[in-house]
Short mmCIF file of C-alpha atoms in Angstrom, two decimals:
data_model
loop_
_atom_site.label_atom_id
_atom_site.label_comp_id
_atom_site.label_asym_id
_atom_site.label_seq_id
_atom_site.Cartn_x
_atom_site.Cartn_y
_atom_site.Cartn_z
CA UNK A 1 27.82 38.34 -25.24
CA UNK A 2 25.19 35.65 -23.72
CA UNK A 3 26.15 33.90 -20.39
CA UNK A 4 25.43 30.18 -20.02
CA UNK A 5 25.32 28.39 -16.68
CA UNK A 6 27.26 24.98 -16.71
CA UNK A 7 25.77 22.52 -14.13
CA UNK A 8 25.97 18.83 -13.65
CA UNK A 9 22.81 16.50 -14.23
CA UNK A 10 19.77 16.35 -13.37
CA UNK A 11 18.51 19.74 -14.99
CA UNK A 12 14.96 19.19 -14.23
CA UNK A 13 13.43 21.17 -11.36
CA UNK A 14 10.27 20.40 -9.38
CA UNK A 15 8.88 22.87 -6.38
CA UNK A 16 7.90 19.36 -4.81
CA UNK A 17 9.22 18.50 -1.34
CA UNK A 18 8.95 15.09 0.46
CA UNK A 19 7.26 16.66 3.15
CA UNK A 20 4.48 17.97 0.74
CA UNK A 21 4.16 14.58 -1.13
CA UNK A 22 3.63 12.52 2.14
CA UNK A 23 0.91 15.04 3.48
CA UNK A 24 -1.04 14.78 0.18
CA UNK A 25 -0.78 10.93 0.48
CA UNK A 26 -2.31 11.32 4.16
CA UNK A 27 -4.91 13.52 2.66
CA UNK A 28 -5.92 11.00 0.43
CA UNK A 29 -5.81 8.33 2.97
CA UNK A 30 -8.18 10.21 5.08
CA UNK A 31 -11.68 9.12 3.24
CA UNK A 32 -10.94 5.76 3.68
CA UNK A 33 -9.72 6.20 7.30
CA UNK A 34 -12.90 7.99 8.02
CA UNK A 35 -15.15 5.07 6.36
CA UNK A 36 -13.13 2.48 8.51
CA UNK A 37 -14.00 4.53 11.61
CA UNK A 38 -17.94 4.84 10.33
CA UNK A 39 -18.06 1.23 9.30
CA UNK A 40 -16.12 -0.44 12.73
CA UNK A 41 -16.59 2.29 15.43
CA UNK A 42 -14.18 4.02 17.92
CA UNK A 43 -11.51 0.97 17.79
CA UNK A 44 -10.53 1.66 14.43
CA UNK A 45 -9.69 5.54 15.33
CA UNK A 46 -7.94 4.26 18.24
CA UNK A 47 -5.86 1.53 16.21
CA UNK A 48 -5.28 4.46 13.44
CA UNK A 49 -3.98 7.28 16.28
CA UNK A 50 -1.87 4.04 18.12
CA UNK A 51 -0.24 3.16 15.02
CA UNK A 52 0.81 6.93 13.65
CA UNK A 53 2.12 7.75 17.25
CA UNK A 54 4.22 4.88 17.48
CA UNK A 55 5.62 5.13 13.84
CA UNK A 56 6.60 8.80 14.65
CA UNK A 57 7.88 8.51 18.01
CA UNK A 58 9.77 5.23 16.74
CA UNK A 59 11.73 7.63 13.96
CA UNK A 60 12.12 10.33 16.57
CA UNK A 61 14.09 7.96 18.99
CA UNK A 62 15.98 6.15 16.20
CA UNK A 63 16.95 9.60 14.69
CA UNK A 64 18.16 10.90 18.23
CA UNK A 65 19.74 7.49 19.37
CA UNK A 66 22.04 7.64 15.86
CA UNK A 67 22.68 11.16 16.04
CA UNK A 68 21.28 11.91 12.57
CA UNK A 69 18.93 14.62 11.64
CA UNK A 70 15.12 14.25 12.76
CA UNK A 71 13.29 13.42 9.67
CA UNK A 72 9.80 12.94 11.51
CA UNK A 73 8.69 16.39 9.78
CA UNK A 74 8.94 14.86 6.27
CA UNK A 75 5.44 12.85 7.18
CA UNK A 76 6.57 9.85 5.65
CA UNK A 77 6.34 8.04 9.05
CA UNK A 78 2.68 9.47 9.46
CA UNK A 79 1.98 7.30 6.36
CA UNK A 80 3.67 4.37 7.46
CA UNK A 81 1.33 4.37 10.48
CA UNK A 82 -1.74 5.16 8.65
CA UNK A 83 -0.89 2.43 6.12
CA UNK A 84 -0.28 -0.04 8.51
CA UNK A 85 -3.39 0.54 10.78
CA UNK A 86 -5.52 0.51 7.53
CA UNK A 87 -4.09 -2.90 7.01
CA UNK A 88 -5.30 -4.10 10.16
CA UNK A 89 -8.52 -5.66 11.41
CA UNK A 90 -10.69 -3.46 13.95
CA UNK A 91 -10.73 -6.01 15.98
CA UNK A 92 -6.92 -6.38 16.98
CA UNK A 93 -5.12 -5.63 20.28
CA UNK A 94 -4.11 -2.15 20.93
CA UNK A 95 -0.52 -3.38 21.48
CA UNK A 96 -0.41 -4.70 17.92
CA UNK A 97 -0.41 -1.56 15.89
CA UNK A 98 2.24 -0.20 18.16
CA UNK A 99 4.42 -3.01 17.75
CA UNK A 100 3.89 -3.35 14.09
CA UNK A 101 5.09 0.51 13.80
CA UNK A 102 8.04 -0.29 15.57
CA UNK A 103 8.89 -2.71 13.46
CA UNK A 104 7.76 -1.24 10.27
CA UNK A 105 9.92 2.18 10.90
CA UNK A 106 13.11 0.46 12.72
CA UNK A 107 13.38 -2.68 10.76
CA UNK A 108 12.01 -2.22 7.67
CA UNK A 109 12.97 1.66 6.99
CA UNK A 110 15.47 3.38 9.06
CA UNK A 111 18.02 0.39 9.55
CA UNK A 112 18.63 0.92 5.69
CA UNK A 113 18.86 4.57 5.89
CA UNK A 114 15.62 5.80 6.06
CA UNK A 115 13.30 7.21 3.36
CA UNK A 116 14.27 6.39 -0.24
CA UNK A 117 16.57 3.78 0.85
CA UNK A 118 14.14 1.27 2.00
CA UNK A 119 13.75 -1.84 -0.51
CA UNK A 120 10.41 -2.90 0.71
CA UNK A 121 7.20 -0.92 1.64
CA UNK A 122 7.52 -0.71 5.41
CA UNK A 123 3.99 -0.85 6.48
CA UNK A 124 3.22 -4.08 4.10
CA UNK A 125 6.50 -5.63 5.41
CA UNK A 126 5.42 -5.15 9.00
CA UNK A 127 1.73 -6.13 8.44
CA UNK A 128 3.18 -9.35 6.72
CA UNK A 129 5.20 -10.18 10.03
CA UNK A 130 2.07 -9.53 12.21
CA UNK A 131 0.27 -12.06 9.80
CA UNK A 132 2.69 -14.59 10.29
CA UNK A 133 3.42 -14.21 13.80
CA UNK A 134 -0.52 -13.85 15.05
CA UNK A 135 -2.61 -15.32 12.14
CA UNK A 136 -5.50 -16.00 14.16
CA UNK A 137 -5.64 -12.02 15.23
CA UNK A 138 -5.00 -10.87 12.00
CA UNK A 139 -7.66 -13.00 10.46
CA UNK A 140 -10.35 -11.96 13.00
CA UNK A 141 -12.82 -9.27 11.39
CA UNK A 142 -15.61 -7.01 13.02
CA UNK A 143 -18.79 -7.13 11.40
CA UNK A 144 -19.31 -3.70 9.83
CA UNK A 145 -22.31 -1.52 11.51
CA UNK A 146 -22.33 1.60 9.51
CA UNK A 147 -22.59 4.96 12.22
CA UNK A 148 -22.41 2.74 15.20
CA UNK A 149 -19.02 4.28 16.61
CA UNK A 150 -19.24 2.18 19.49
CA UNK A 151 -18.52 -0.82 17.48
CA UNK A 152 -20.08 -4.31 17.18
CA UNK A 153 -19.33 -7.36 19.37
CA UNK A 154 -19.82 -9.99 16.90
CA UNK A 155 -16.94 -10.82 14.51
CA UNK A 156 -17.18 -12.78 11.14
CA UNK A 157 -14.51 -14.89 10.09
CA UNK A 158 -15.38 -14.90 6.34
CA UNK A 159 -14.40 -12.00 4.10
CA UNK A 160 -15.63 -11.87 0.63
CA UNK A 161 -12.73 -13.47 -0.73
CA UNK A 162 -13.63 -16.23 1.48
CA UNK A 163 -17.21 -16.53 0.83
CA UNK A 164 -16.61 -16.03 -2.97
CA UNK A 165 -18.83 -15.01 -6.12
CA UNK A 166 -22.50 -15.86 -4.89
CA UNK A 167 -21.90 -15.49 -1.40
CA UNK A 168 -23.60 -13.34 1.02
CA UNK A 169 -22.05 -9.72 -0.25
CA UNK A 170 -23.18 -8.10 -3.13
CA UNK A 171 -21.19 -5.76 -5.58
CA UNK A 172 -22.66 -2.56 -4.22
CA UNK A 173 -21.76 -3.82 -0.40
CA UNK A 174 -18.43 -4.24 -1.68
CA UNK A 175 -18.08 -0.87 -3.35
CA UNK A 176 -19.69 0.82 -0.34
CA UNK A 177 -17.53 -1.03 2.09
CA UNK A 178 -20.34 -2.46 4.44
CA UNK A 179 -18.24 -6.07 4.43
CA UNK A 180 -16.20 -7.61 6.66
CA UNK A 181 -12.32 -6.42 6.35
CA UNK A 182 -9.21 -4.37 7.40
CA UNK A 183 -10.13 -0.67 8.38
CA UNK A 184 -9.06 0.94 5.48
CA UNK A 185 -9.79 -1.60 2.64
CA UNK A 186 -13.33 -2.07 2.63
CA UNK A 187 -14.70 1.01 1.32
CA UNK A 188 -13.63 1.33 -2.40
CA UNK A 189 -15.25 4.51 -3.38
CA UNK A 190 -13.34 6.05 -0.23
CA UNK A 191 -10.08 4.49 -1.66
CA UNK A 192 -10.99 5.79 -5.56
CA UNK A 193 -11.46 9.33 -4.31
CA UNK A 194 -8.05 9.58 -2.70
CA UNK A 195 -6.91 8.08 -5.39
CA UNK A 196 -8.24 10.39 -7.66
CA UNK A 197 -6.60 13.19 -5.57
CA UNK A 198 -3.12 11.92 -6.07
CA UNK A 199 -3.90 11.71 -9.45
CA UNK A 200 -4.76 15.68 -9.50
CA UNK A 201 -2.06 16.62 -6.99
CA UNK A 202 0.41 14.28 -9.53
CA UNK A 203 1.75 12.38 -6.50
CA UNK A 204 1.20 9.09 -8.70
CA UNK A 205 1.34 8.13 -12.07
CA UNK A 206 -1.13 5.90 -13.99
CA UNK A 207 1.30 3.55 -14.69
CA UNK A 208 1.54 0.81 -11.66
CA UNK A 209 -2.39 0.98 -10.61
CA UNK A 210 -3.32 0.59 -14.14
CA UNK A 211 -0.87 -2.39 -15.16
CA UNK A 212 -1.80 -4.04 -11.61
CA UNK A 213 -5.67 -3.73 -12.21
CA UNK A 214 -5.56 -4.58 -15.70
CA UNK A 215 -3.24 -7.54 -15.24
CA UNK A 216 -5.49 -8.98 -12.42
CA UNK A 217 -8.43 -8.45 -14.44
CA UNK A 218 -7.29 -9.96 -17.92
CA UNK A 219 -6.09 -13.00 -16.14
CA UNK A 220 -9.29 -13.32 -14.06
CA UNK A 221 -11.40 -13.06 -17.20
CA UNK A 222 -9.55 -15.33 -18.98
CA UNK A 223 -9.39 -17.85 -16.23
CA UNK A 224 -13.00 -17.88 -15.41
CA UNK A 225 -14.01 -17.84 -19.15
CA UNK A 226 -14.94 -14.33 -19.35
CA UNK A 227 -17.41 -14.12 -16.15
CA UNK A 228 -17.66 -10.59 -15.65
CA UNK A 229 -19.40 -10.83 -12.56
CA UNK A 230 -17.11 -13.07 -11.13
CA UNK A 231 -14.10 -10.83 -11.96
CA UNK A 232 -15.65 -7.99 -10.92
CA UNK A 233 -16.23 -9.30 -7.41
CA UNK A 234 -12.36 -10.23 -7.09
CA UNK A 235 -11.76 -6.72 -8.33
CA UNK A 236 -13.72 -5.19 -5.00
CA UNK A 237 -12.79 -7.59 -2.73
CA UNK A 238 -9.93 -7.54 -0.32
CA UNK A 239 -7.18 -5.05 -0.29
CA UNK A 240 -6.43 -4.99 -4.28
CA UNK A 241 -7.68 -1.41 -4.51
CA UNK A 242 -5.72 0.12 -1.73
CA UNK A 243 -2.57 -1.71 -2.61
CA UNK A 244 -2.62 -0.99 -6.28
CA UNK A 245 -2.91 2.94 -5.58
CA UNK A 246 -1.25 3.46 -2.15
CA UNK A 247 1.02 0.97 -1.63
CA UNK A 248 2.57 -0.55 -4.80
CA UNK A 249 2.83 3.13 -5.78
CA UNK A 250 5.41 3.66 -3.19
CA UNK A 251 8.56 5.77 -4.50
CA UNK A 252 11.26 3.82 -2.70
CA UNK A 253 10.37 0.48 -3.30
CA UNK A 254 9.00 0.63 -6.98
CA UNK A 255 10.92 1.51 -10.38
CA UNK A 256 11.29 4.83 -11.52
CA UNK A 257 10.88 4.59 -15.08
CA UNK A 258 7.51 4.65 -17.12
CA UNK A 259 8.50 1.09 -18.65
CA UNK A 260 9.53 -0.42 -15.20
CA UNK A 261 6.53 0.97 -13.72
CA UNK A 262 4.66 -1.19 -16.11
CA UNK A 263 6.38 -4.48 -16.05
CA UNK A 264 6.19 -3.92 -11.92
CA UNK A 265 2.46 -3.35 -11.78
CA UNK A 266 2.10 -6.25 -14.53
CA UNK A 267 4.02 -8.37 -12.05
CA UNK A 268 1.67 -7.71 -9.08
CA UNK A 269 -1.38 -8.37 -10.95
CA UNK A 270 0.07 -11.88 -12.05
CA UNK A 271 1.18 -12.55 -8.85
CA UNK A 272 -2.22 -11.63 -7.00
CA UNK A 273 -4.06 -13.68 -9.46
CA UNK A 274 -1.98 -16.74 -8.87
CA UNK A 275 -2.36 -16.41 -5.25
CA UNK A 276 -5.82 -16.00 -5.22
CA UNK A 277 -7.08 -18.46 -7.90
CA UNK A 278 -4.76 -21.32 -7.66
CA UNK A 279 -4.38 -21.36 -3.82
CA UNK A 280 -8.22 -21.13 -3.36
CA UNK A 281 -7.49 -19.44 0.13
CA UNK A 282 -9.32 -17.20 1.98
CA UNK A 283 -6.25 -15.16 3.15
CA UNK A 284 -5.35 -11.75 1.38
CA UNK A 285 -2.37 -12.27 -1.06
CA UNK A 286 -1.90 -8.33 -1.87
CA UNK A 287 0.38 -7.62 0.57
CA UNK A 288 2.77 -10.48 -0.42
CA UNK A 289 2.32 -10.25 -4.34
CA UNK A 290 3.74 -6.55 -4.01
CA UNK A 291 6.37 -7.23 -1.48
CA UNK A 292 7.66 -10.01 -3.99
CA UNK A 293 7.65 -7.19 -6.61
CA UNK A 294 9.40 -4.86 -4.34
CA UNK A 295 12.30 -7.39 -4.08
CA UNK A 296 12.46 -7.29 -7.97
CA UNK A 297 12.00 -3.66 -8.26
CA UNK A 298 15.99 -3.34 -8.56
CA UNK A 299 16.42 -5.64 -11.17
CA UNK A 300 13.36 -4.61 -13.08
CA UNK A 301 14.85 -1.04 -12.73
CA UNK A 302 18.61 -2.04 -14.05
CA UNK A 303 16.68 -3.77 -17.13
CA UNK A 304 14.35 -0.99 -18.06
CA UNK A 305 16.56 1.89 -17.09
CA UNK A 306 17.57 4.51 -19.34
CA UNK A 307 20.96 4.06 -20.67
CA UNK A 308 23.39 6.95 -20.67
CA UNK A 309 23.89 8.66 -23.74
CA UNK A 310 27.13 7.29 -25.48
CA UNK A 311 27.01 4.51 -23.13
CA UNK A 312 29.15 1.45 -24.60
CA UNK A 313 27.87 -2.03 -23.50
CA UNK A 314 30.95 -3.76 -21.35
CA UNK A 315 32.34 -7.10 -22.13
CA UNK A 316 31.58 -10.30 -20.28
#
């Protein structure tokens, strides 16, 4: 007689662990981080190191103080520290990534229960708090000097978004990263290499990035009378590529269903278009577009979630 194993759902199994997924994200971020150091000098490396160390120590101390299991071994704090640093200019004082990492881990992650319980992306939330608290410091960018690890003294207040199409930056410069900006957002080629690695390792799916970038491009094409050059300029400017592949795809703060991910991505793209096109501001709005959709994620999940078999709609 055949024997059957009866167990409760879910019945799908995967060998992936949180630590393995986070390690893959760290590896995927390395090309862009290395490009940031090459363009902006040793300060970028120091900021990256300080941010990661502060994030890991913050999580370790919280776990120790709260008498809960130490979760620093899952590498999620490392990812948060790297993402925060990559969203900072290389000109910020060294205390800023430390404060930002403490905010990201304690205020935006652990206080909600740790990894998987945070409703917003911790690195982006910390970046937004830093930007609102020290606007001048967060909007002062170094002029890139490829290979000059000592860095440069000159600073540029105008990023590609600030100058706009037809300004001093070409599409090639935008793709290579030879433009002012934050440590990890400028070299789009390095970011795409990392994104390709995430796809190969099946860490992320195409839904959020495709919907995010696609909706943004469509909106800009329509608004500019199908001006391809201006649309490409906007696509390669700011933190759009970094946000679409590495931050909007955060498991904890984005929907889990394919339909929900598409809605989430489209929302991010449309919001970013509204912020950039209508506000006519040199500020980077990608972080705020993702954060707003993070807040809407539970509602999207509820509307697009898979209904249980035999589930009957309740009367109001």
